[in-house]
């Protein structure tokens, strides 16, 4: 029987998002099926899945984006819009556009009377003003709670407009795992945009799924590497178009640059359209770049070619890593990031002889288990915090572990005076073999120049009491 995926990551078996402890113990518990469902009895703000749905499609050409919500939900859109504008500049676009975003601005009256009229008005406005090929409609907590039937509304409006209407069900409250927002976007793409009839296969065409956070430099490098295997890349959905989306089902294979982005969609393409996929890791660091490249190469029957290329790149790059190792070996690191980047960074620091002392990542599942088992073979004693944000836990752990470097969003841990940096760089080259050299030098420069954080620390105190730093970081995680 074909599986039906709800788009809610918690619904997948053995997926946990409220968890913490020593990595070796977690891996053991997962292996033995001993991890119990839990919840945080105290929790700070989570990243909402709606912004992931929006950012997944915000750079699509000839599109309008209707956010069916109160004004506040659209707060993070400025981040996606900035990424889109910078991405255009990097791609040589001279007349840089902002994404066309309309917010229905649900208010108190709509919460009582329903938001249908405002949604109809927004669709009519989008059509009249922009005549786009696609209109994406994002639901929100408010539209979900009042029960606006967005599918039914769009179905009745669709015959009256030329644009393709694509409702995306990304109400924030539905999932505590923000990557569910990617799934919601792909479920809608499949339902409303893919051709329903089987399409002829296009020889050598490979779907390459990539989130907004990938820089243009990284896009070019990954496309170049796939080109070495004779593949023609359909880069989706970032800086993509209706026509390229239509091509998805003509591909011979799929892969993704991120571990969580499109993993469920690629499964769906495999089951429904018979398009096989390589689901491995993010190509950051030596081990991950090898693994990612070999994964897709084997799938399209070019394993030998890939191994030859990998050997050449190792001969070129590994000697250059020696200089970086001299600067970084033995330095202790705490890493916080999304699932793909956090595990990629944890593998990367091994290239520089650094030691992992803490890892914060949003979800623990079978994919995380594979990575943790690999990392446990290198790093002996580190703590894992499975959390979507939760800065109070992060600062507790960082204060206790006192790493030499923090990799991730520095807003909180940066105030301890330790150097901070990140591997999420939507503006520079971080992937493939040259990316390793760039990141290695960047990390070393930061470790050797901690002045900014040291000077910031006395003036940017964190809001927690001293007693919290002595407490158990995971005391609010309770089994349910
Ligand atoms: S959809 Fe819900 S969780 Fe997301 S920003 Fe709006 S109110 Fe917050």
PDB file of N, CA and C in Angstrom, residues 120-156:
ATOM      1  N   UNK A 120      -9.937  35.632  -0.457  1.00  0.00           N
ATOM      2  CA  UNK A 120     -10.436  35.808  -1.840  1.00  0.00           C
ATOM      3  C   UNK A 120      -9.951  37.149  -2.407  1.00  0.00           C
ATOM      4  N   UNK A 121     -10.024  38.178  -1.568  1.00  0.00           N
ATOM      5  CA  UNK A 121      -9.602  39.511  -2.004  1.00  0.00           C
ATOM      6  C   UNK A 121      -8.107  39.516  -2.343  1.00  0.00           C
ATOM      7  N   UNK A 122      -7.309  38.830  -1.505  1.00  0.00           N
ATOM      8  CA  UNK A 122      -5.848  38.804  -1.733  1.00  0.00           C
ATOM      9  C   UNK A 122      -5.526  38.082  -3.039  1.00  0.00           C
ATOM     10  N   UNK A 123      -6.250  36.990  -3.321  1.00  0.00           N
ATOM     11  CA  UNK A 123      -5.984  36.245  -4.568  1.00  0.00           C
ATOM     12  C   UNK A 123      -6.340  37.122  -5.775  1.00  0.00           C
ATOM     13  N   UNK A 124      -7.476  37.812  -5.678  1.00  0.00           N
ATOM     14  CA  UNK A 124      -7.896  38.681  -6.789  1.00  0.00           C
ATOM     15  C   UNK A 124      -6.879  39.798  -7.013  1.00  0.00           C
ATOM     16  N   UNK A 125      -6.379  40.350  -5.910  1.00  0.00           N
ATOM     17  CA  UNK A 125      -5.383  41.425  -5.990  1.00  0.00           C
ATOM     18  C   UNK A 125      -4.086  40.921  -6.636  1.00  0.00           C
ATOM     19  N   UNK A 126      -3.642  39.730  -6.205  1.00  0.00           N
ATOM     20  CA  UNK A 126      -2.400  39.152  -6.751  1.00  0.00           C
ATOM     21  C   UNK A 126      -2.534  38.947  -8.260  1.00  0.00           C
ATOM     22  N   UNK A 127      -3.675  38.445  -8.673  1.00  0.00           N
ATOM     23  CA  UNK A 127      -3.916  38.159 -10.096  1.00  0.00           C
ATOM     24  C   UNK A 127      -3.963  39.461 -10.912  1.00  0.00           C
ATOM     25  N   UNK A 128      -4.712  40.413 -10.379  1.00  0.00           N
ATOM     26  CA  UNK A 128      -4.893  41.661 -11.112  1.00  0.00           C
ATOM     27  C   UNK A 128      -3.587  42.456 -11.213  1.00  0.00           C
ATOM     28  N   UNK A 129      -2.835  42.482 -10.110  1.00  0.00           N
ATOM     29  CA  UNK A 129      -1.651  43.332 -10.066  1.00  0.00           C
ATOM     30  C   UNK A 129      -0.446  42.707 -10.776  1.00  0.00           C
ATOM     31  N   UNK A 130      -0.281  41.381 -10.635  1.00  0.00           N
ATOM     32  CA  UNK A 130       0.969  40.768 -11.105  1.00  0.00           C
ATOM     33  C   UNK A 130       0.796  39.702 -12.194  1.00  0.00           C
ATOM     34  N   UNK A 131      -0.387  39.209 -12.418  1.00  0.00           N
ATOM     35  CA  UNK A 131      -0.628  38.082 -13.345  1.00  0.00           C
ATOM     36  C   UNK A 131       0.469  37.012 -13.249  1.00  0.00           C
ATOM     37  N   UNK A 132       0.693  36.461 -12.068  1.00  0.00           N
ATOM     38  CA  UNK A 132       1.795  35.495 -11.929  1.00  0.00           C
ATOM     39  C   UNK A 132       1.415  34.123 -12.479  1.00  0.00           C
ATOM     40  N   UNK A 133       2.420  33.261 -12.629  1.00  0.00           N
ATOM     41  CA  UNK A 133       2.102  31.878 -13.023  1.00  0.00           C
ATOM     42  C   UNK A 133       1.629  31.084 -11.807  1.00  0.00           C
ATOM     43  N   UNK A 134       2.195  31.427 -10.638  1.00  0.00           N
ATOM     44  CA  UNK A 134       1.841  30.668  -9.427  1.00  0.00           C
ATOM     45  C   UNK A 134       1.517  31.625  -8.278  1.00  0.00           C
ATOM     46  N   UNK A 135       0.482  31.275  -7.524  1.00  0.00           N
ATOM     47  CA  UNK A 135       0.180  32.012  -6.290  1.00  0.00           C
ATOM     48  C   UNK A 135       0.240  31.000  -5.145  1.00  0.00           C
ATOM     49  N   UNK A 136       1.219  31.177  -4.264  1.00  0.00           N
ATOM     50  CA  UNK A 136       1.345  30.284  -3.109  1.00  0.00           C
ATOM     51  C   UNK A 136       0.583  30.905  -1.937  1.00  0.00           C
ATOM     52  N   UNK A 137      -0.183  30.077  -1.238  1.00  0.00           N
ATOM     53  CA  UNK A 137      -0.962  30.580  -0.094  1.00  0.00           C
ATOM     54  C   UNK A 137      -0.510  29.820   1.156  1.00  0.00           C
ATOM     55  N   UNK A 138       0.013  30.552   2.117  1.00  0.00           N
ATOM     56  CA  UNK A 138       0.546  29.914   3.320  1.00  0.00           C
ATOM     57  C   UNK A 138      -0.461  30.043   4.454  1.00  0.00           C
ATOM     58  N   UNK A 139      -0.834  28.931   5.048  1.00  0.00           N
ATOM     59  CA  UNK A 139      -1.743  28.991   6.193  1.00  0.00           C
ATOM     60  C   UNK A 139      -0.935  29.336   7.445  1.00  0.00           C
ATOM     61  N   UNK A 140      -1.638  29.604   8.534  1.00  0.00           N
ATOM     62  CA  UNK A 140      -0.981  30.007   9.787  1.00  0.00           C
ATOM     63  C   UNK A 140      -1.757  29.410  10.956  1.00  0.00           C
ATOM     64  N   UNK A 141      -1.245  29.629  12.169  1.00  0.00           N
ATOM     65  CA  UNK A 141      -1.980  29.156  13.352  1.00  0.00           C
ATOM     66  C   UNK A 141      -3.397  29.739  13.359  1.00  0.00           C
ATOM     67  N   UNK A 142      -3.477  31.050  13.089  1.00  0.00           N
ATOM     68  CA  UNK A 142      -4.785  31.709  13.171  1.00  0.00           C
ATOM     69  C   UNK A 142      -5.764  31.120  12.159  1.00  0.00           C
ATOM     70  N   UNK A 143      -5.339  30.959  10.908  1.00  0.00           N
ATOM     71  CA  UNK A 143      -6.277  30.434   9.901  1.00  0.00           C
ATOM     72  C   UNK A 143      -6.647  28.991  10.217  1.00  0.00           C
ATOM     73  N   UNK A 144      -5.700  28.253  10.830  1.00  0.00           N
ATOM     74  CA  UNK A 144      -5.999  26.862  11.207  1.00  0.00           C
ATOM     75  C   UNK A 144      -6.972  26.797  12.367  1.00  0.00           C
ATOM     76  N   UNK A 145      -6.757  27.649  13.370  1.00  0.00           N
ATOM     77  CA  UNK A 145      -7.616  27.604  14.567  1.00  0.00           C
ATOM     78  C   UNK A 145      -9.056  27.997  14.223  1.00  0.00           C
ATOM     79  N   UNK A 146      -9.229  29.002  13.363  1.00  0.00           N
ATOM     80  CA  UNK A 146     -10.602  29.410  13.034  1.00  0.00           C
ATOM     81  C   UNK A 146     -11.216  28.497  11.979  1.00  0.00           C
ATOM     82  N   UNK A 147     -10.404  27.607  11.430  1.00  0.00           N
ATOM     83  CA  UNK A 147     -10.950  26.587  10.524  1.00  0.00           C
ATOM     84  C   UNK A 147     -11.251  27.100   9.127  1.00  0.00           C
ATOM     85  N   UNK A 148     -10.508  28.105   8.668  1.00  0.00           N
ATOM     86  CA  UNK A 148     -10.689  28.529   7.265  1.00  0.00           C
ATOM     87  C   UNK A 148     -10.339  27.358   6.352  1.00  0.00           C
ATOM     88  N   UNK A 149     -11.246  26.975   5.484  1.00  0.00           N
ATOM     89  CA  UNK A 149     -11.001  25.835   4.601  1.00  0.00           C
ATOM     90  C   UNK A 149     -10.290  26.354   3.335  1.00  0.00           C
ATOM     91  N   UNK A 150      -8.974  26.499   3.454  1.00  0.00           N
ATOM     92  CA  UNK A 150      -8.204  27.155   2.392  1.00  0.00           C
ATOM     93  C   UNK A 150      -8.241  26.327   1.100  1.00  0.00           C
ATOM     94  N   UNK A 151      -8.235  25.012   1.234  1.00  0.00           N
ATOM     95  CA  UNK A 151      -8.306  24.167   0.022  1.00  0.00           C
ATOM     96  C   UNK A 151      -9.622  24.403  -0.724  1.00  0.00           C
ATOM     97  N   UNK A 152     -10.715  24.448   0.035  1.00  0.00           N
ATOM     98  CA  UNK A 152     -12.028  24.629  -0.600  1.00  0.00           C
ATOM     99  C   UNK A 152     -12.135  26.021  -1.226  1.00  0.00           C
ATOM    100  N   UNK A 153     -11.592  27.011  -0.522  1.00  0.00           N
ATOM    101  CA  UNK A 153     -11.659  28.389  -1.054  1.00  0.00           C
ATOM    102  C   UNK A 153     -10.874  28.469  -2.364  1.00  0.00           C
ATOM    103  N   UNK A 154      -9.654  27.929  -2.365  1.00  0.00           N
ATOM    104  CA  UNK A 154      -8.844  28.024  -3.591  1.00  0.00           C
ATOM    105  C   UNK A 154      -9.478  27.209  -4.718  1.00  0.00           C
ATOM    106  N   UNK A 155     -10.108  26.088  -4.356  1.00  0.00           N
ATOM    107  CA  UNK A 155     -10.754  25.272  -5.410  1.00  0.00           C
ATOM    108  C   UNK A 155     -11.883  26.053  -6.088  1.00  0.00           C
ATOM    109  N   UNK A 156     -12.595  26.853  -5.308  1.00  0.00           N
ATOM    110  CA  UNK A 156     -13.693  27.611  -5.929  1.00  0.00           C
ATOM    111  C   UNK A 156     -13.175  28.829  -6.698  1.00  0.00           C
TER     112      UNK A 156
END
